[in-house]
Coordinates of C-alpha atoms (C1' of nucleotides) in Angstrom, one line a residue:
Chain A
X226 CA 0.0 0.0 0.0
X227 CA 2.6 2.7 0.7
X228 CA 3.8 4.1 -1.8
X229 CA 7.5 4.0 -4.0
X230 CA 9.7 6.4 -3.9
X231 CA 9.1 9.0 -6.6
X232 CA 11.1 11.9 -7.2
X233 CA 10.3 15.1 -8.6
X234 CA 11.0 13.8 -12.5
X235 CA 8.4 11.5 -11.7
X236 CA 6.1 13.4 -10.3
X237 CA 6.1 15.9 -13.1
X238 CA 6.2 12.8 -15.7
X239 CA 2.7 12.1 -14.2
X240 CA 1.0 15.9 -14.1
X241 CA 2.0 16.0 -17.5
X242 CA 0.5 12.7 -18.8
X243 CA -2.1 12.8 -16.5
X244 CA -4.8 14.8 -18.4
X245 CA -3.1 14.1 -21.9
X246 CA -2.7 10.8 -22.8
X247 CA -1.4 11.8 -26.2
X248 CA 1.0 14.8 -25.1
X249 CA 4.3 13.7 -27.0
X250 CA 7.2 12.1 -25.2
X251 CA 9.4 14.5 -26.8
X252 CA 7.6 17.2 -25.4
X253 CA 7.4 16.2 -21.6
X254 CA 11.1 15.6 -21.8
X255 CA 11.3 19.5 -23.3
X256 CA 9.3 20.6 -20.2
X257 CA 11.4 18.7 -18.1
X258 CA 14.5 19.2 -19.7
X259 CA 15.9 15.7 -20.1
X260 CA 16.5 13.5 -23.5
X261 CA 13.5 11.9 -25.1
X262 CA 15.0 8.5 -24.0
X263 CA 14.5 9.5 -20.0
X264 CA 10.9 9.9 -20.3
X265 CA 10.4 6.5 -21.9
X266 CA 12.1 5.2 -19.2
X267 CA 10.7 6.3 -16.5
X268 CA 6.8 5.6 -18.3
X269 CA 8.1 2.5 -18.3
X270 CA 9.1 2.6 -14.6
X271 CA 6.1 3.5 -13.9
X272 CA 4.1 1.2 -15.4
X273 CA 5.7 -1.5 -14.2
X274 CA 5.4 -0.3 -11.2
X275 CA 1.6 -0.4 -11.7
X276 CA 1.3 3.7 -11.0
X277 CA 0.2 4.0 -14.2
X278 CA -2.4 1.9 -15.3
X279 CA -3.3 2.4 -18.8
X280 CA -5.0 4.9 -20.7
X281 CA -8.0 6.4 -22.1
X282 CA -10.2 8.6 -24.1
X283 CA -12.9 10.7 -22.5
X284 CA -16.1 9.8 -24.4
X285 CA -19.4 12.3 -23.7
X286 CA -21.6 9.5 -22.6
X287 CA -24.7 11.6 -23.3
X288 CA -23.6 11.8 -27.0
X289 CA -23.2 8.2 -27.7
X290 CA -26.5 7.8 -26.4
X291 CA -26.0 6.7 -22.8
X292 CA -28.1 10.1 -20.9
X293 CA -28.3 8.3 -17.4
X294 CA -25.7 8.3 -14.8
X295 CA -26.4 6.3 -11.8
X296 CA -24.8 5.3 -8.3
X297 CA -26.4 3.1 -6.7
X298 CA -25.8 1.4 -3.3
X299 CA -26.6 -2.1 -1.5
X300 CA -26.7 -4.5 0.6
X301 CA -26.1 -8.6 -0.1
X302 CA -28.8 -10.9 0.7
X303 CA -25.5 -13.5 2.1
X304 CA -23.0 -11.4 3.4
X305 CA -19.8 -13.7 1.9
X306 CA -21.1 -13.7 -1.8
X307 CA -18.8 -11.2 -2.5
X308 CA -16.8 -12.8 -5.0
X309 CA -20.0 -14.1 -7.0
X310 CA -22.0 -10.4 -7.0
X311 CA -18.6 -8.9 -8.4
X312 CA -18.6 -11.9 -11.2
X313 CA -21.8 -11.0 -12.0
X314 CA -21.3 -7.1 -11.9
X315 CA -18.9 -7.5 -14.1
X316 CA -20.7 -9.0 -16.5
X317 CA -23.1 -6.2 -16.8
X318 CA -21.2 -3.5 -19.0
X319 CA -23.1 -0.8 -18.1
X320 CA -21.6 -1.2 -14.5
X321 CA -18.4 1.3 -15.1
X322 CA -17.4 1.3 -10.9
X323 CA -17.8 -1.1 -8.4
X324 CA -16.7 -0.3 -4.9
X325 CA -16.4 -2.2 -1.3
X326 CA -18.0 0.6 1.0
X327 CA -18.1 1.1 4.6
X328 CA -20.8 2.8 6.3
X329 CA -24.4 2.9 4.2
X330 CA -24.2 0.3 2.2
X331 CA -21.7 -3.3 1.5
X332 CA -21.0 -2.3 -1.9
X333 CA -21.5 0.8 -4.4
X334 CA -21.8 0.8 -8.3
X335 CA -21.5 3.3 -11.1
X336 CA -23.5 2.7 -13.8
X337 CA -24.9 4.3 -16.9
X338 CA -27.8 3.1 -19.3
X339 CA -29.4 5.2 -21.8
X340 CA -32.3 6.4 -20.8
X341 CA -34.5 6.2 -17.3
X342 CA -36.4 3.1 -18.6
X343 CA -33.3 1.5 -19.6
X344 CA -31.6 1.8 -16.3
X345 CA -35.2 0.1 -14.4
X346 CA -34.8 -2.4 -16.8
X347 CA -31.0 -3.0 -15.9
X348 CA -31.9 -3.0 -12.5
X349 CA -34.7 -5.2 -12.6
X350 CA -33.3 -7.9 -15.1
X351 CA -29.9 -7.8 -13.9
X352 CA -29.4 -6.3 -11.0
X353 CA -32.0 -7.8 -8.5
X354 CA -31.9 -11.4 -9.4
X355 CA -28.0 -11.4 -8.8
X356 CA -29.3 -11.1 -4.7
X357 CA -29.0 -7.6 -3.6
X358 CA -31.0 -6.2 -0.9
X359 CA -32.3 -2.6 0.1
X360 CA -30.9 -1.2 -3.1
X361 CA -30.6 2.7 -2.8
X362 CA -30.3 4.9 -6.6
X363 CA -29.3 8.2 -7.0
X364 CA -29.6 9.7 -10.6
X365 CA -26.8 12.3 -11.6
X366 CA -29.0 15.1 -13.4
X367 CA -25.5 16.3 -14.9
X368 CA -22.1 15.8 -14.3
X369 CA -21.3 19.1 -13.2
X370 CA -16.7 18.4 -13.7
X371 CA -14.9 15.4 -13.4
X372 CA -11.0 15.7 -13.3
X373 CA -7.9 13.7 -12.4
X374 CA -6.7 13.3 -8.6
X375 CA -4.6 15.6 -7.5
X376 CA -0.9 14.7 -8.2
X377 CA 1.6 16.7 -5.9
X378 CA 5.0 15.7 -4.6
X379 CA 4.4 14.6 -0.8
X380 CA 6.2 17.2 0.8
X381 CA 8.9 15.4 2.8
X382 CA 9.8 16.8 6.1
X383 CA 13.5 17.0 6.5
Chain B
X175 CA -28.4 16.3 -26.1
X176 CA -30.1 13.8 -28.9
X177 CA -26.7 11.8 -30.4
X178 CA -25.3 12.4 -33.7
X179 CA -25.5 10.3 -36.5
X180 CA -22.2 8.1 -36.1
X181 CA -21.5 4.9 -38.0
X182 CA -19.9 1.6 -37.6
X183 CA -16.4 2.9 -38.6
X184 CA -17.3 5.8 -35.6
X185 CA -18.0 3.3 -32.8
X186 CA -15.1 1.1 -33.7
X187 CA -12.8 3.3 -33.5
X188 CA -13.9 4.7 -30.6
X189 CA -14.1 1.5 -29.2
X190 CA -10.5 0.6 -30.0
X191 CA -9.4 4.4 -28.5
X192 CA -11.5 4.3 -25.3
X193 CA -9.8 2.2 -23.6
X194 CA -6.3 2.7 -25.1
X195 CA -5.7 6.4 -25.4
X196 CA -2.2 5.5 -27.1
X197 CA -2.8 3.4 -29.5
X198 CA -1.3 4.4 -33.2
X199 CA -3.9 5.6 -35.5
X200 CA -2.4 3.5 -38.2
X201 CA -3.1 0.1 -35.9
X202 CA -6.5 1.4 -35.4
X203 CA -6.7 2.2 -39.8
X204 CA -5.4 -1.7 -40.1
X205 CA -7.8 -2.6 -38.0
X206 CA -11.0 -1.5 -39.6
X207 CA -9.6 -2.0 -43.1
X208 CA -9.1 2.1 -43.7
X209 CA -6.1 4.3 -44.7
X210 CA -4.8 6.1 -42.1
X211 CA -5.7 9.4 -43.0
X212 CA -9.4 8.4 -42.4
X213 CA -8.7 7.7 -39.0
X214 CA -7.4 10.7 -38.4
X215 CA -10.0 12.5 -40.5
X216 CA -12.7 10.8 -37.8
X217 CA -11.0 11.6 -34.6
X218 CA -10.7 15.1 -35.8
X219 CA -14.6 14.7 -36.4
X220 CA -15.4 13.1 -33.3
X221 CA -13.2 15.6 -31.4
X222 CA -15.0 18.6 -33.4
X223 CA -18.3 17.2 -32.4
X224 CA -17.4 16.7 -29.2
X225 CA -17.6 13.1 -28.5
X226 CA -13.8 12.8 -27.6
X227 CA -12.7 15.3 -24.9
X228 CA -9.6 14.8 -24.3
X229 CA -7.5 12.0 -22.7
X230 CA -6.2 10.8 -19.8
X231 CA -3.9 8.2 -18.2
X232 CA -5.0 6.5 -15.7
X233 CA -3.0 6.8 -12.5
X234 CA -3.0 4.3 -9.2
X235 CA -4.2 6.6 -6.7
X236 CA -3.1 4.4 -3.8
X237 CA 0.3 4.2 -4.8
X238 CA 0.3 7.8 -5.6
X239 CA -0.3 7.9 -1.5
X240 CA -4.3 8.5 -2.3
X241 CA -5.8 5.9 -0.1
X242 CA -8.8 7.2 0.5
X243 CA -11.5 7.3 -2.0
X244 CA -14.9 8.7 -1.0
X245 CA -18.1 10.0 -1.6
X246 CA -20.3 12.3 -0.5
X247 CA -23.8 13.5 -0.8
X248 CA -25.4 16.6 0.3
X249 CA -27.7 18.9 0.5
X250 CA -26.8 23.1 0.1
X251 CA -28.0 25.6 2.8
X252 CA -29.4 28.1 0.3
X253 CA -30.8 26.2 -2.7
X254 CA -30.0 28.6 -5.5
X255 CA -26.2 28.9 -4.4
X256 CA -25.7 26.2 -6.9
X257 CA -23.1 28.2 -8.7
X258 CA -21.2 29.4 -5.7
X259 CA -20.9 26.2 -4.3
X260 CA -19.4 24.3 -7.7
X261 CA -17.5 27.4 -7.7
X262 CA -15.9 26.6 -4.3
X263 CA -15.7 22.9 -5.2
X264 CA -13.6 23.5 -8.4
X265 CA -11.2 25.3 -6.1
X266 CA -10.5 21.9 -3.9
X267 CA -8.3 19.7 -6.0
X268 CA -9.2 16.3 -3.9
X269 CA -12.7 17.1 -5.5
X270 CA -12.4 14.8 -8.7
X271 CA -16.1 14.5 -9.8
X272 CA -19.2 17.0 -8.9
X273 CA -23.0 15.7 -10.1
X274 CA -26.2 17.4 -9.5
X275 CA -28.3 14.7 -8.4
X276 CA -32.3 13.9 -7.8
X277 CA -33.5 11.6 -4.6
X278 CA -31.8 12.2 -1.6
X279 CA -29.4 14.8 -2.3
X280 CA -29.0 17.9 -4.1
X281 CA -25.3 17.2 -5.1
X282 CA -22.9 14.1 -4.7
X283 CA -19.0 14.6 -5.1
X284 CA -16.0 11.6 -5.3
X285 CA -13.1 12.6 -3.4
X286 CA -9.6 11.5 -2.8
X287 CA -7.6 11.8 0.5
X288 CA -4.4 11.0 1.4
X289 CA -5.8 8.7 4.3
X290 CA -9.2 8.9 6.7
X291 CA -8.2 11.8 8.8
X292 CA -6.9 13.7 5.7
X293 CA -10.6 13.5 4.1
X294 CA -12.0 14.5 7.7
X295 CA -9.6 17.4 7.6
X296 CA -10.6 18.6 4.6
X297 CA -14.2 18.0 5.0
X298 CA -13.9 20.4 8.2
X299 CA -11.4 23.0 6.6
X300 CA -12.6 23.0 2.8
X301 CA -16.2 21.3 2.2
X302 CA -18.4 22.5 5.3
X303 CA -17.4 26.4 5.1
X304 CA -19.2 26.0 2.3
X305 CA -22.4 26.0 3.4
X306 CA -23.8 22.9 3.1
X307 CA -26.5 20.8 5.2
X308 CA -26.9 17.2 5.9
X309 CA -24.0 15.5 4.3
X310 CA -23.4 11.6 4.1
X311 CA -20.1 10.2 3.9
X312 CA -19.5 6.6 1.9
X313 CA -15.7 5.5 2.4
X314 CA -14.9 3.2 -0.4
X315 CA -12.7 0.6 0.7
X316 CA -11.5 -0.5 -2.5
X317 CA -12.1 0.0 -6.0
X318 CA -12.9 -3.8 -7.0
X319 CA -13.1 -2.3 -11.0
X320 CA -13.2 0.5 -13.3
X321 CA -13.9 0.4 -16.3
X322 CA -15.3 2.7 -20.1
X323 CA -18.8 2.8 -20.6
X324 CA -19.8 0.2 -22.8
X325 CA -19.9 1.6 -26.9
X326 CA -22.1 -0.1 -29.3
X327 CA -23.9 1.2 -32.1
X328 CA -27.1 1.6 -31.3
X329 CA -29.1 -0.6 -33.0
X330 CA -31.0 0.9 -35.8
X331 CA -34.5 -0.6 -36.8
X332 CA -34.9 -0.5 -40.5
Chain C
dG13 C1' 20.1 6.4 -13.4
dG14 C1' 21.2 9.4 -17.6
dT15 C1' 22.7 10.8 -22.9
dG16 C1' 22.7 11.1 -28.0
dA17 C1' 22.2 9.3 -32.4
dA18 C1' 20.1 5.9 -35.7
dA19 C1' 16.4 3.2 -37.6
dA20 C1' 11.6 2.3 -37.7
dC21 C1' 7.5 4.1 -37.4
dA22 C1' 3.5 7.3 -36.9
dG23 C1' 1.2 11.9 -37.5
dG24 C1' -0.2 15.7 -40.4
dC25 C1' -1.0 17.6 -44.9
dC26 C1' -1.6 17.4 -49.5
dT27 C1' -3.6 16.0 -54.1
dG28 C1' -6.6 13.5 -56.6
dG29 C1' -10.5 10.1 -57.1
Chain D
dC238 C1' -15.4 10.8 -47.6
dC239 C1' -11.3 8.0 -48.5
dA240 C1' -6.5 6.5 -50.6
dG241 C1' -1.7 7.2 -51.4
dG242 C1' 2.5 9.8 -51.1
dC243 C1' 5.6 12.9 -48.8
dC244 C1' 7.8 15.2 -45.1
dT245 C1' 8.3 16.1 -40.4
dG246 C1' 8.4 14.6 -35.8
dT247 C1' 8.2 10.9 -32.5
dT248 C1' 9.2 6.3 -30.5
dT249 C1' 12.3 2.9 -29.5
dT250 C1' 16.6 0.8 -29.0
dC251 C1' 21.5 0.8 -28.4
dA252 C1' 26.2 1.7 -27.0
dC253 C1' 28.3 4.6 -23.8
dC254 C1' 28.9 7.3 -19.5

DNA sequence: GGTGAAAACAGGCCTGG
DNA sequence: CCAGGCCTGTTTTCACC
């Protein structure tokens, strides 16, 4: 869980790449002022590493047809079915999150269908039958921002 | 808010990008059997049209020293301060996602922390000050998955 | 860990169908 | 709206430090 030990080159590697997936190597390495062949290295690094995970576009989701965004929060019927809901959830592609919670709820889920109908009808053919009790939804009306975490250099204490 | 008129060439290649923000044009052209040129002709398209916005990598929170992921719900002390308050939230960085939501809350945020008394701290310091009533706090645990929304053409009836 | 140069490859811009 | 060619810039690897 804790984390490596990153150093500033990294750090900036990472605020760079972070909201650009397609930003040139060549031009982080400018920014940075190293050689073209230091920033693949450390990518690299930090991909084996597992910091970085992969990448991706940002699709509107209202324009490809998909206007409802829901979170929606439960309970298991058997407590230790863990393993089987998250099979299942994961076989429903609308599901985009899916979260172990504390508090409210034993598990939380992102999901987006393309209408209001659509999303009862996800729920009620392939959400309830998996075994989920006191199932609480909450409709986003509009995703207002999303953004990436922030990504700061933990100020060390000397 | 109705979706544009996108073909099959559209959806495959934005399935092929969504989940792969680096991928070469040219693998994506040899993929669906077209020049390169008209993949880049389409992403320009898609960007123009507003279906791509941007791109992102995606970055292990945890090991970034982000080990808390949470959510909250709330409702605001003066309904109609809806602008100040996204104002104020845009301004905390931990704040990664802001919705306007229907059912029990008036808006519902994700947030990272560095650990539990880091979110508490800046729930206290940052999010209360803001004026806002009755909020709920769900603590994910972990992130079981994450994943793009699912992209299919919608299928057309003839 | 980093550099710099070379080869392979991809991106962007045409022109023409 | 797409193909093919061309030139520029980028990615990747390598020997070297």
């Amino acid at each position: 869980m804790g984390h490596h030990q990153l150093d500033e080159l990294d750090y900036k590697i990472l605020k760079l790449v972070a909201s650009n997936a397609r930003i040139p190597f060549l031009e982080v390495a400018r920014e940075c002022n190293v050689s073209g062949a230091a920033i693949h290295q450390r990518v690299q690094k930090l991909t084996n590493l597992g910091i970085l995970k992969g990448s991706e576009y940002i699709i509107d989701s209202n324009k490809i047809g998909f206007e409802t965004c829901a979170y929606m929060g439960f309970y298991l019927k058997n407590p230790g079915d863990f393993s089987h809901v998250v099979e299942e959830l994961r076989k429903i592609p609308e599901v985009v999150e899916c979260h172990f919670t504390t508090g409210q709820y034993d598990m939380f889920i992102k999901l987006f269908a393309r209408n209001n109908q659509h999303l009862l009808e996800i729920i009620h053919t392939k959400l309830q039958p998996i075994g989920l009790s006191r199932t609480e939804t909450l409709i986003s009306f509009r995703e207002i921002f999303r953004r990436q975490l922030p990504i700061e250099e933990v100020e060390d204490l000397d």
